[in-house]
Amino acid sequence: MRIRFYNARIFTMQGNDAPVRGELHVEDDRISYIGEGKEKGKSERGGLWDREIDCDGNLLLPGFKNAHTHSAMTFLRSYADDLPLQEWLYDRVFPMEAKLTKEDQELLAQLGILEYLTSGITANFDMYLDNMCHAEASRALGFRTVLCGSMNDFGGSVAETEEEYYKINEVSPLVSYRLGFHAEYTTKGESIEGLAELARRLKEPVYLHLAETKKEVEECYGRHQMSPVKYLDSVGMFEYGGGGFHGVWLNDEDREICAAKNVSIISNPASNAKLASGIADLCALLDKGINVALGTDGPASNNALDMFREMYLASVLPKLAREDAAAMDAAAVLRMATVGGAIAMGLSDCDVLAEGKKADIIMLDMHRPNMQPENNLIKNIVYSGSKENVKMTMVDGKILYEDGMFFVGRDPEEIYQRANAIINRMR
């Protein structure tokens, strides 16, 4: 497809806070031009445009990267709420997950993808029971997904993680795989050390739930006399970098290790607040030069897959925790939701809008009352923006969501009906 967006304002996210006024061209899966307006006619490669879209002054920017998800948990939305994390996980979530089939997981992941598109999310970083199910869901709907190994004492092994690494990385250009395990507190030391050795052999980063709760950190001190970050570093887990999901209970030494070992922290402010896990010190992370990304976590602990809500909370919760209204700037938060997520997920082709980059683009409707007046566009997006402003979501050069309609080759109503049938079967 050759698509010309004109009469647009464009946030390239390349460091300049001012939007570019002009147009953006997409040819196949790549951005071929960003700049001043051109006359209608042929594309850069020749040939007529398949579509020319008048943006009417609306805003184009890189799609949001939801850097921590458990998409197929859509079936548990509003099912196991108002409980402490460990009780929520062991008493309510695990028993229901044991009833899932592979077909269930693929369908439920598709439901999650639909919700991502409505929030301007063009890629997600998912960890769940059967990663191949999500890989197939993303391939079928044309969505970009990075999958993460989830080995723990309840299932999976180092050998199976290595097999999954090679298998899933061949599924589709839209799907990639990163080494990972669930968490230190759910995985025995032998498995952790084995995965660290695999990561060194493959020269790959490793990802996991990390320092999410105070209890998790205290119990790690009891087992190893050190924090989860320091313990994992001691076994060589982060020799090629990686990432920690949550990172709420990090100390100064932990942050020093993360900075030195190129470990991103993926913050999930809505989930951490809902489960009373705590408030991550994002300011301290940024001060150390650590890459910070944002994620929604799963729809059972959030319960919305809404990047606007995550951005708002990522800005205001640090202000509250530090009792300092200047503690977190909106521009830094928008970067977390776009560029920071791309860095954490290894999506170097999808971080900014530039010629040659992947065409993972969203259009925000600026003709809505919550975007007026335009005193500061970035602050409007972070502090007053919402899913109602998402006019279009494009992934890999294909428009998958536009003006409230999905273009994914599936009937959304059928997906909704089947999702309800799954949870009704389990009760």
Short mmCIF file of C-alpha atoms in Angstrom, two decimals:
data_model
loop_
_atom_site.label_atom_id
_atom_site.label_comp_id
_atom_site.label_asym_id
_atom_site.label_seq_id
_atom_site.Cartn_x
_atom_site.Cartn_y
_atom_site.Cartn_z
CA MET A 1 0.00 0.00 0.00
CA ARG A 2 1.08 3.54 -0.82
CA ILE A 3 -0.53 6.01 1.56
CA ARG A 4 -0.04 9.76 1.68
CA PHE A 5 -0.90 11.64 4.88
CA TYR A 6 -1.05 15.37 4.24
CA ASN A 7 -2.07 18.52 6.10
CA ALA A 8 -0.67 16.85 9.22
CA ARG A 9 1.22 17.78 12.33
CA ILE A 10 3.90 15.19 13.05
CA PHE A 11 5.67 14.40 16.32
CA THR A 12 8.65 12.40 15.16
CA MET A 13 9.87 11.84 18.78
CA GLN A 14 13.45 12.46 17.66
CA GLY A 15 14.13 14.96 20.41
CA ASN A 16 12.39 18.07 19.12
CA ASP A 17 9.24 18.94 21.06
CA ALA A 18 7.82 20.96 18.18
CA PRO A 19 5.71 19.06 15.63
CA VAL A 20 6.65 19.06 11.95
CA ARG A 21 3.96 20.53 9.72
CA GLY A 22 3.52 18.83 6.39
CA GLU A 23 3.04 15.29 5.25
CA LEU A 24 4.17 11.73 5.75
CA HIS A 25 4.30 9.00 3.10
CA VAL A 26 4.07 5.25 3.67
CA GLU A 27 5.13 2.73 1.05
CA ASP A 28 4.47 -0.88 1.97
CA ASP A 29 5.66 -1.26 5.60
CA ARG A 30 8.03 1.74 5.72
CA ILE A 31 7.94 5.52 6.02
CA SER A 32 9.31 6.93 2.78
CA TYR A 33 9.00 10.68 3.36
CA ILE A 34 8.41 13.23 6.10
CA GLY A 35 8.50 16.90 5.24
CA GLU A 36 6.81 19.82 3.61
CA GLY A 37 3.66 19.33 1.59
CA LYS A 38 3.89 18.12 -1.97
CA GLU A 39 1.51 18.27 -4.86
CA LYS A 40 -0.77 15.32 -5.32
CA GLY A 41 0.56 12.75 -7.70
CA LYS A 42 3.02 9.92 -7.66
CA SER A 43 4.83 8.40 -4.71
CA GLU A 44 8.60 8.44 -4.26
CA ARG A 45 8.91 5.06 -6.01
CA GLY A 46 6.54 6.01 -8.77
CA GLY A 47 2.96 4.91 -9.19
CA LEU A 48 -0.23 6.47 -7.89
CA TRP A 49 -1.20 6.57 -4.25
CA ASP A 50 -3.55 3.84 -3.05
CA ARG A 51 -4.96 6.35 -0.61
CA GLU A 52 -4.46 10.01 0.28
CA ILE A 53 -5.59 11.03 3.76
CA ASP A 54 -6.24 14.64 4.70
CA CYS A 55 -5.22 14.78 8.37
CA ASP A 56 -6.97 18.13 8.80
CA GLY A 57 -4.34 19.31 11.25
CA ASN A 58 -4.48 16.15 13.37
CA LEU A 59 -1.37 14.75 14.99
CA LEU A 60 0.75 11.81 13.78
CA LEU A 61 3.20 10.18 16.18
CA PRO A 62 4.86 6.80 16.73
CA GLY A 63 2.49 4.19 18.10
CA PHE A 64 2.55 3.52 21.82
CA LYS A 65 4.49 0.43 22.92
CA ASN A 66 2.75 -1.53 25.66
CA ALA A 67 5.90 -3.01 27.15
CA HIS A 68 4.37 -5.45 29.66
CA THR A 69 1.21 -7.43 29.01
CA HIS A 70 -0.54 -10.72 29.66
CA SER A 71 -3.05 -10.30 26.85
CA ALA A 72 -4.98 -13.56 27.13
CA MET A 73 -5.94 -12.66 30.70
CA THR A 74 -8.80 -10.69 29.20
CA PHE A 75 -11.06 -13.51 30.39
CA LEU A 76 -10.33 -12.51 34.00
CA ARG A 77 -11.18 -8.84 33.58
CA SER A 78 -13.22 -7.76 36.65
CA TYR A 79 -13.20 -11.34 37.96
CA ALA A 80 -10.58 -11.34 40.73
CA ASP A 81 -10.40 -7.78 41.97
CA ASP A 82 -9.74 -6.09 45.32
CA LEU A 83 -7.26 -8.69 46.62
CA PRO A 84 -3.55 -8.51 47.60
CA LEU A 85 -1.25 -9.59 44.77
CA GLN A 86 -0.15 -12.98 46.09
CA GLU A 87 -3.67 -13.98 47.12
CA TRP A 88 -5.00 -12.67 43.82
CA LEU A 89 -2.39 -14.69 41.92
CA TYR A 90 -2.36 -18.00 43.78
CA ASP A 91 -5.99 -18.27 44.90
CA ARG A 92 -7.89 -16.76 42.00
CA VAL A 93 -5.76 -16.45 38.86
CA PHE A 94 -3.72 -19.69 38.76
CA PRO A 95 -6.77 -22.00 39.28
CA MET A 96 -8.66 -20.36 36.41
CA GLU A 97 -5.67 -20.33 34.09
CA ALA A 98 -5.35 -24.09 34.55
CA LYS A 99 -8.66 -24.43 32.68
CA LEU A 100 -7.52 -22.57 29.56
CA THR A 101 -7.08 -24.38 26.25
CA LYS A 102 -4.72 -23.22 23.52
CA GLU A 103 -7.70 -22.18 21.43
CA ASP A 104 -8.95 -20.09 24.36
CA GLN A 105 -5.62 -18.32 24.69
CA GLU A 106 -5.45 -17.39 21.00
CA LEU A 107 -8.98 -15.98 21.00
CA LEU A 108 -8.45 -14.07 24.24
CA ALA A 109 -5.19 -12.60 22.90
CA GLN A 110 -7.13 -11.37 19.86
CA LEU A 111 -9.51 -9.58 22.22
CA GLY A 112 -6.54 -7.91 23.87
CA ILE A 113 -5.15 -6.82 20.52
CA LEU A 114 -8.44 -5.12 19.61
CA GLU A 115 -8.23 -3.11 22.81
CA TYR A 116 -4.60 -2.18 22.15
CA LEU A 117 -5.57 -0.76 18.77
CA THR A 118 -8.22 1.50 20.30
CA SER A 119 -5.57 2.96 22.60
CA GLY A 120 -3.04 3.71 19.86
CA ILE A 121 -0.83 0.79 20.84
CA THR A 122 1.05 -0.63 17.86
CA ALA A 123 3.13 -3.27 19.66
CA ASN A 124 3.00 -5.22 22.91
CA PHE A 125 5.48 -7.21 24.99
CA ASP A 126 3.63 -10.28 26.18
CA MET A 127 4.38 -13.02 28.68
CA TYR A 128 1.85 -15.79 29.17
CA LEU A 129 1.23 -19.52 29.33
CA ASP A 130 1.61 -20.50 25.67
CA ASN A 131 3.44 -17.86 23.68
CA MET A 132 2.69 -19.59 20.39
CA CYS A 133 -1.00 -18.83 20.91
CA HIS A 134 -0.32 -15.11 21.05
CA ALA A 135 2.10 -15.39 18.13
CA GLU A 136 -0.69 -16.85 16.02
CA ALA A 137 -3.17 -14.23 17.21
CA SER A 138 -0.81 -11.40 16.24
CA ARG A 139 0.02 -12.97 12.90
CA ALA A 140 -3.68 -13.40 12.10
CA LEU A 141 -4.64 -9.82 13.00
CA GLY A 142 -1.50 -8.15 11.60
CA PHE A 143 -0.35 -6.83 14.98
CA ARG A 144 3.24 -6.45 16.20
CA THR A 145 4.17 -8.49 19.27
CA VAL A 146 7.33 -9.28 21.19
CA LEU A 147 6.94 -12.43 23.27
CA CYS A 148 8.81 -13.25 26.44
CA GLY A 149 9.68 -16.59 28.00
CA SER A 150 7.79 -17.29 31.23
CA MET A 151 9.60 -20.31 32.70
CA ASN A 152 8.92 -20.96 36.40
CA ASP A 153 8.56 -23.84 38.85
CA PHE A 154 5.03 -24.55 37.56
CA GLY A 155 6.05 -25.06 33.95
CA GLY A 156 8.74 -24.61 31.37
CA SER A 157 12.46 -25.28 31.39
CA VAL A 158 15.65 -23.80 30.01
CA ALA A 159 15.58 -26.30 27.14
CA GLU A 160 11.96 -25.42 26.30
CA THR A 161 12.81 -21.72 26.45
CA GLU A 162 15.61 -22.22 23.93
CA GLU A 163 13.30 -24.22 21.66
CA GLU A 164 10.66 -21.49 21.91
CA TYR A 165 13.28 -18.85 21.10
CA TYR A 166 14.06 -20.41 17.74
CA LYS A 167 10.50 -21.46 16.93
CA ILE A 168 8.67 -18.21 17.64
CA ASN A 169 11.26 -15.99 15.99
CA GLU A 170 10.34 -17.75 12.72
CA VAL A 171 6.55 -17.31 12.95
CA SER A 172 6.19 -13.90 11.29
CA PRO A 173 8.11 -10.66 10.71
CA LEU A 174 5.57 -9.13 13.10
CA VAL A 175 6.50 -11.50 15.93
CA SER A 176 9.75 -11.74 17.87
CA TYR A 177 10.85 -13.49 21.06
CA ARG A 178 12.98 -12.56 24.06
CA LEU A 179 14.42 -14.83 26.73
CA GLY A 180 12.67 -14.56 30.06
CA PHE A 181 11.25 -16.21 33.15
CA HIS A 182 8.37 -15.34 35.44
CA ALA A 183 10.17 -14.09 38.56
CA GLU A 184 12.88 -14.91 41.06
CA TYR A 185 10.31 -15.92 43.68
CA THR A 186 8.61 -18.47 41.39
CA THR A 187 11.74 -20.02 39.87
CA LYS A 188 14.33 -22.24 41.51
CA GLY A 189 17.97 -21.24 41.46
CA GLU A 190 19.05 -24.06 39.20
CA SER A 191 16.67 -22.90 36.47
CA ILE A 192 17.70 -19.27 36.89
CA GLU A 193 21.37 -20.11 36.55
CA GLY A 194 20.65 -22.27 33.52
CA LEU A 195 18.80 -19.43 31.82
CA ALA A 196 21.66 -17.05 32.58
CA GLU A 197 24.01 -19.47 30.84
CA LEU A 198 21.66 -19.69 27.84
CA ALA A 199 21.50 -15.89 27.64
CA ARG A 200 25.29 -15.67 27.59
CA ARG A 201 25.53 -18.36 24.92
CA LEU A 202 22.93 -16.69 22.70
CA LYS A 203 24.12 -13.18 23.64
CA GLU A 204 20.56 -12.16 24.39
CA PRO A 205 18.87 -9.97 27.03
CA VAL A 206 16.61 -11.47 29.71
CA TYR A 207 13.30 -10.17 31.10
CA LEU A 208 11.25 -10.96 34.21
CA HIS A 209 8.90 -9.61 36.87
CA LEU A 210 11.33 -7.76 39.11
CA ALA A 211 10.97 -6.11 42.53
CA GLU A 212 7.21 -5.79 42.10
CA THR A 213 6.31 -6.08 45.80
CA LYS A 214 8.02 -5.42 49.11
CA LYS A 215 7.31 -9.02 50.15
CA GLU A 216 9.08 -10.36 47.05
CA VAL A 217 12.22 -8.38 47.84
CA GLU A 218 12.23 -9.28 51.55
CA GLU A 219 11.89 -12.99 50.78
CA CYS A 220 14.76 -12.79 48.28
CA TYR A 221 16.95 -11.29 51.00
CA GLY A 222 15.95 -14.23 53.17
CA ARG A 223 17.02 -16.73 50.49
CA HIS A 224 20.12 -15.04 49.10
CA GLN A 225 20.98 -12.17 51.50
CA MET A 226 20.67 -9.77 48.59
CA SER A 227 18.03 -8.07 46.47
CA PRO A 228 16.54 -9.77 43.38
CA VAL A 229 18.51 -7.41 41.10
CA LYS A 230 21.81 -8.07 42.84
CA TYR A 231 21.17 -11.83 43.00
CA LEU A 232 20.40 -12.04 39.29
CA ASP A 233 23.43 -9.93 38.47
CA SER A 234 25.57 -12.25 40.62
CA VAL A 235 24.67 -15.22 38.40
CA GLY A 236 25.39 -13.27 35.21
CA MET A 237 21.77 -12.85 34.10
CA PHE A 238 22.19 -9.39 32.60
CA GLU A 239 25.48 -9.70 30.73
CA TYR A 240 23.60 -8.74 27.55
CA GLY A 241 21.04 -6.48 29.17
CA GLY A 242 17.36 -7.09 29.65
CA GLY A 243 14.43 -5.68 31.51
CA GLY A 244 12.47 -5.81 34.72
CA PHE A 245 8.70 -5.54 34.74
CA HIS A 246 7.47 -3.24 37.54
CA GLY A 247 10.68 -2.30 39.40
CA VAL A 248 8.75 -0.77 42.29
CA TRP A 249 11.06 -1.78 45.16
CA LEU A 250 14.53 -0.94 43.85
CA ASN A 251 17.28 0.55 45.98
CA ASP A 252 20.22 2.71 44.88
CA GLU A 253 22.48 -0.30 44.37
CA ASP A 254 19.82 -1.96 42.21
CA ARG A 255 19.54 1.13 40.05
CA GLU A 256 23.32 1.28 39.66
CA ILE A 257 23.31 -2.32 38.42
CA CYS A 258 20.44 -1.66 36.01
CA ALA A 259 22.23 1.36 34.59
CA ALA A 260 25.53 -0.49 34.23
CA LYS A 261 23.99 -3.62 32.70
CA ASN A 262 21.52 -1.88 30.35
CA VAL A 263 18.45 -3.23 32.13
CA SER A 264 15.27 -1.35 31.22
CA ILE A 265 12.55 -0.92 33.81
CA ILE A 266 9.01 -1.29 32.53
CA SER A 267 6.67 0.51 34.89
CA ASN A 268 3.01 -0.47 35.27
CA PRO A 269 1.53 2.31 37.39
CA ALA A 270 -2.16 1.38 37.13
CA SER A 271 -1.62 -2.28 38.03
CA ASN A 272 0.81 -1.45 40.84
CA ALA A 273 -1.67 1.03 42.29
CA LYS A 274 -4.66 -1.32 41.98
CA LEU A 275 -2.79 -4.19 43.66
CA ALA A 276 -1.29 -1.80 46.25
CA SER A 277 2.22 -2.89 45.27
CA GLY A 278 3.63 0.61 45.55
CA ILE A 279 4.77 3.56 43.45
CA ALA A 280 7.89 3.12 41.34
CA ASP A 281 10.46 5.90 41.71
CA LEU A 282 10.63 6.77 38.03
CA CYS A 283 12.53 9.99 38.72
CA ALA A 284 15.36 8.06 40.36
CA LEU A 285 15.49 5.69 37.38
CA LEU A 286 15.73 8.54 34.89
CA ASP A 287 18.36 10.26 37.01
CA LYS A 288 20.54 7.14 36.67
CA GLY A 289 20.09 7.10 32.89
CA ILE A 290 18.01 3.92 32.96
CA ASN A 291 15.64 3.38 30.05
CA VAL A 292 12.05 3.45 31.31
CA ALA A 293 9.06 2.07 29.43
CA LEU A 294 5.39 1.74 30.29
CA GLY A 295 3.05 -1.25 30.31
CA THR A 296 -0.51 -1.92 31.29
CA ASP A 297 0.18 -5.36 32.78
CA GLY A 298 -2.68 -7.80 32.27
CA PRO A 299 -6.40 -7.01 32.06
CA ALA A 300 -7.02 -8.95 35.28
CA SER A 301 -4.92 -6.57 37.36
CA ASN A 302 -5.45 -3.24 35.63
CA ASN A 303 -8.23 -3.74 34.21
CA ALA A 304 -8.00 -1.52 31.13
CA LEU A 305 -5.38 -1.79 28.41
CA ASP A 306 -5.19 1.97 28.11
CA MET A 307 -1.87 3.73 27.53
CA PHE A 308 -3.33 7.16 28.20
CA ARG A 309 -4.16 6.13 31.75
CA GLU A 310 -0.66 4.72 32.21
CA MET A 311 0.92 7.96 31.00
CA TYR A 312 -1.22 10.05 33.33
CA LEU A 313 -0.39 7.90 36.35
CA ALA A 314 3.30 7.69 35.41
CA SER A 315 3.36 11.46 35.64
CA VAL A 316 1.20 12.19 38.68
CA LEU A 317 2.15 9.33 41.03
CA PRO A 318 5.83 10.38 41.24
CA LYS A 319 4.64 13.91 42.01
CA LEU A 320 2.50 12.55 44.83
CA ALA A 321 5.20 10.25 46.21
CA ARG A 322 7.80 13.04 46.22
CA GLU A 323 5.36 15.76 47.20
CA ASP A 324 6.74 17.75 44.28
CA ALA A 325 4.53 18.85 41.41
CA ALA A 326 7.61 19.32 39.21
CA ALA A 327 8.89 15.77 39.78
CA MET A 328 7.94 14.32 36.38
CA ASP A 329 7.58 16.15 33.08
CA ALA A 330 4.99 15.12 30.51
CA ALA A 331 7.57 14.95 27.70
CA ALA A 332 9.57 12.33 29.58
CA VAL A 333 6.42 10.25 30.06
CA LEU A 334 5.45 10.43 26.39
CA ARG A 335 8.94 9.22 25.55
CA MET A 336 8.49 6.26 27.93
CA ALA A 337 5.29 5.29 26.12
CA THR A 338 6.89 5.40 22.66
CA VAL A 339 10.68 5.41 22.34
CA GLY A 340 11.32 3.88 25.78
CA GLY A 341 9.06 0.95 25.01
CA ALA A 342 10.68 0.36 21.64
CA ILE A 343 14.13 0.29 23.27
CA ALA A 344 13.02 -2.12 25.99
CA MET A 345 11.40 -4.43 23.43
CA GLY A 346 14.26 -4.37 20.93
CA LEU A 347 12.14 -2.66 18.26
CA SER A 348 14.79 -0.32 16.91
CA ASP A 349 12.87 0.10 13.63
CA CYS A 350 9.72 1.27 15.39
CA ASP A 351 10.95 3.88 17.87
CA VAL A 352 10.50 7.19 16.02
CA LEU A 353 8.95 8.53 12.85
CA ALA A 354 11.70 8.85 10.26
CA GLU A 355 12.30 7.90 6.66
CA GLY A 356 13.14 4.20 6.48
CA LYS A 357 11.53 3.34 9.81
CA LYS A 358 8.61 0.94 10.14
CA ALA A 359 5.21 2.54 9.56
CA ASP A 360 3.79 1.97 13.04
CA ILE A 361 1.87 5.22 13.32
CA ILE A 362 -1.10 6.64 15.16
CA MET A 363 -3.22 9.69 14.45
CA LEU A 364 -4.68 11.64 17.36
CA ASP A 365 -7.80 13.69 16.80
CA MET A 366 -7.05 17.27 17.84
CA HIS A 367 -10.61 18.39 17.09
CA ARG A 368 -11.93 17.09 20.40
CA PRO A 369 -12.67 19.39 23.33
CA ASN A 370 -10.07 17.71 25.58
CA MET A 371 -7.33 18.80 23.15
CA GLN A 372 -8.30 22.47 23.24
CA PRO A 373 -6.86 25.01 23.69
CA GLU A 374 -3.47 24.01 22.32
CA ASN A 375 -1.22 25.61 24.90
CA ASN A 376 1.07 22.58 24.91
CA LEU A 377 0.37 19.54 22.72
CA ILE A 378 2.52 17.09 24.70
CA LYS A 379 0.93 18.03 28.00
CA ASN A 380 -2.50 17.75 26.39
CA ILE A 381 -1.70 14.19 25.30
CA VAL A 382 -0.35 13.07 28.69
CA TYR A 383 -2.65 14.94 31.07
CA SER A 384 -5.93 15.21 29.18
CA GLY A 385 -5.68 12.76 26.28
CA SER A 386 -7.80 9.64 26.12
CA LYS A 387 -8.74 6.79 23.81
CA GLU A 388 -11.40 9.03 22.26
CA ASN A 389 -8.53 10.89 20.59
CA VAL A 390 -7.24 7.81 18.75
CA LYS A 391 -8.48 8.35 15.22
CA MET A 392 -6.24 5.80 13.51
CA THR A 393 -3.78 3.03 14.39
CA MET A 394 -1.42 1.72 11.68
CA VAL A 395 0.87 -1.29 12.13
CA ASP A 396 3.48 -2.25 9.56
CA GLY A 397 1.98 0.08 7.01
CA LYS A 398 -1.58 -1.24 7.36
CA ILE A 399 -4.43 0.66 8.97
CA LEU A 400 -5.96 -1.73 11.52
CA TYR A 401 -8.22 0.74 13.31
CA GLU A 402 -9.79 3.94 12.03
CA ASP A 403 -12.70 6.08 13.20
CA GLY A 404 -13.96 3.38 15.56
CA MET A 405 -13.79 0.58 13.00
CA PHE A 406 -11.47 -2.44 12.98
CA PHE A 407 -9.76 -3.73 9.83
CA VAL A 408 -8.18 -6.94 11.10
CA GLY A 409 -10.00 -9.60 9.10
CA ARG A 410 -12.08 -10.70 12.09
CA ASP A 411 -15.55 -9.78 13.32
CA PRO A 412 -15.09 -8.08 16.72
CA GLU A 413 -18.56 -9.11 17.88
CA GLU A 414 -17.72 -12.76 17.30
CA ILE A 415 -14.54 -12.36 19.36
CA TYR A 416 -16.54 -10.77 22.18
CA GLN A 417 -19.14 -13.56 22.17
CA ARG A 418 -16.52 -16.29 22.21
CA ALA A 419 -14.61 -14.59 25.06
CA ASN A 420 -17.77 -14.54 27.16
CA ALA A 421 -18.41 -18.19 26.35
CA ILE A 422 -14.94 -19.10 27.61
CA ILE A 423 -15.34 -17.55 31.05
CA ASN A 424 -18.92 -18.86 31.36
CA ARG A 425 -17.66 -22.38 30.68
CA MET A 426 -15.12 -22.12 33.50
CA ARG A 427 -17.41 -20.89 36.26
#
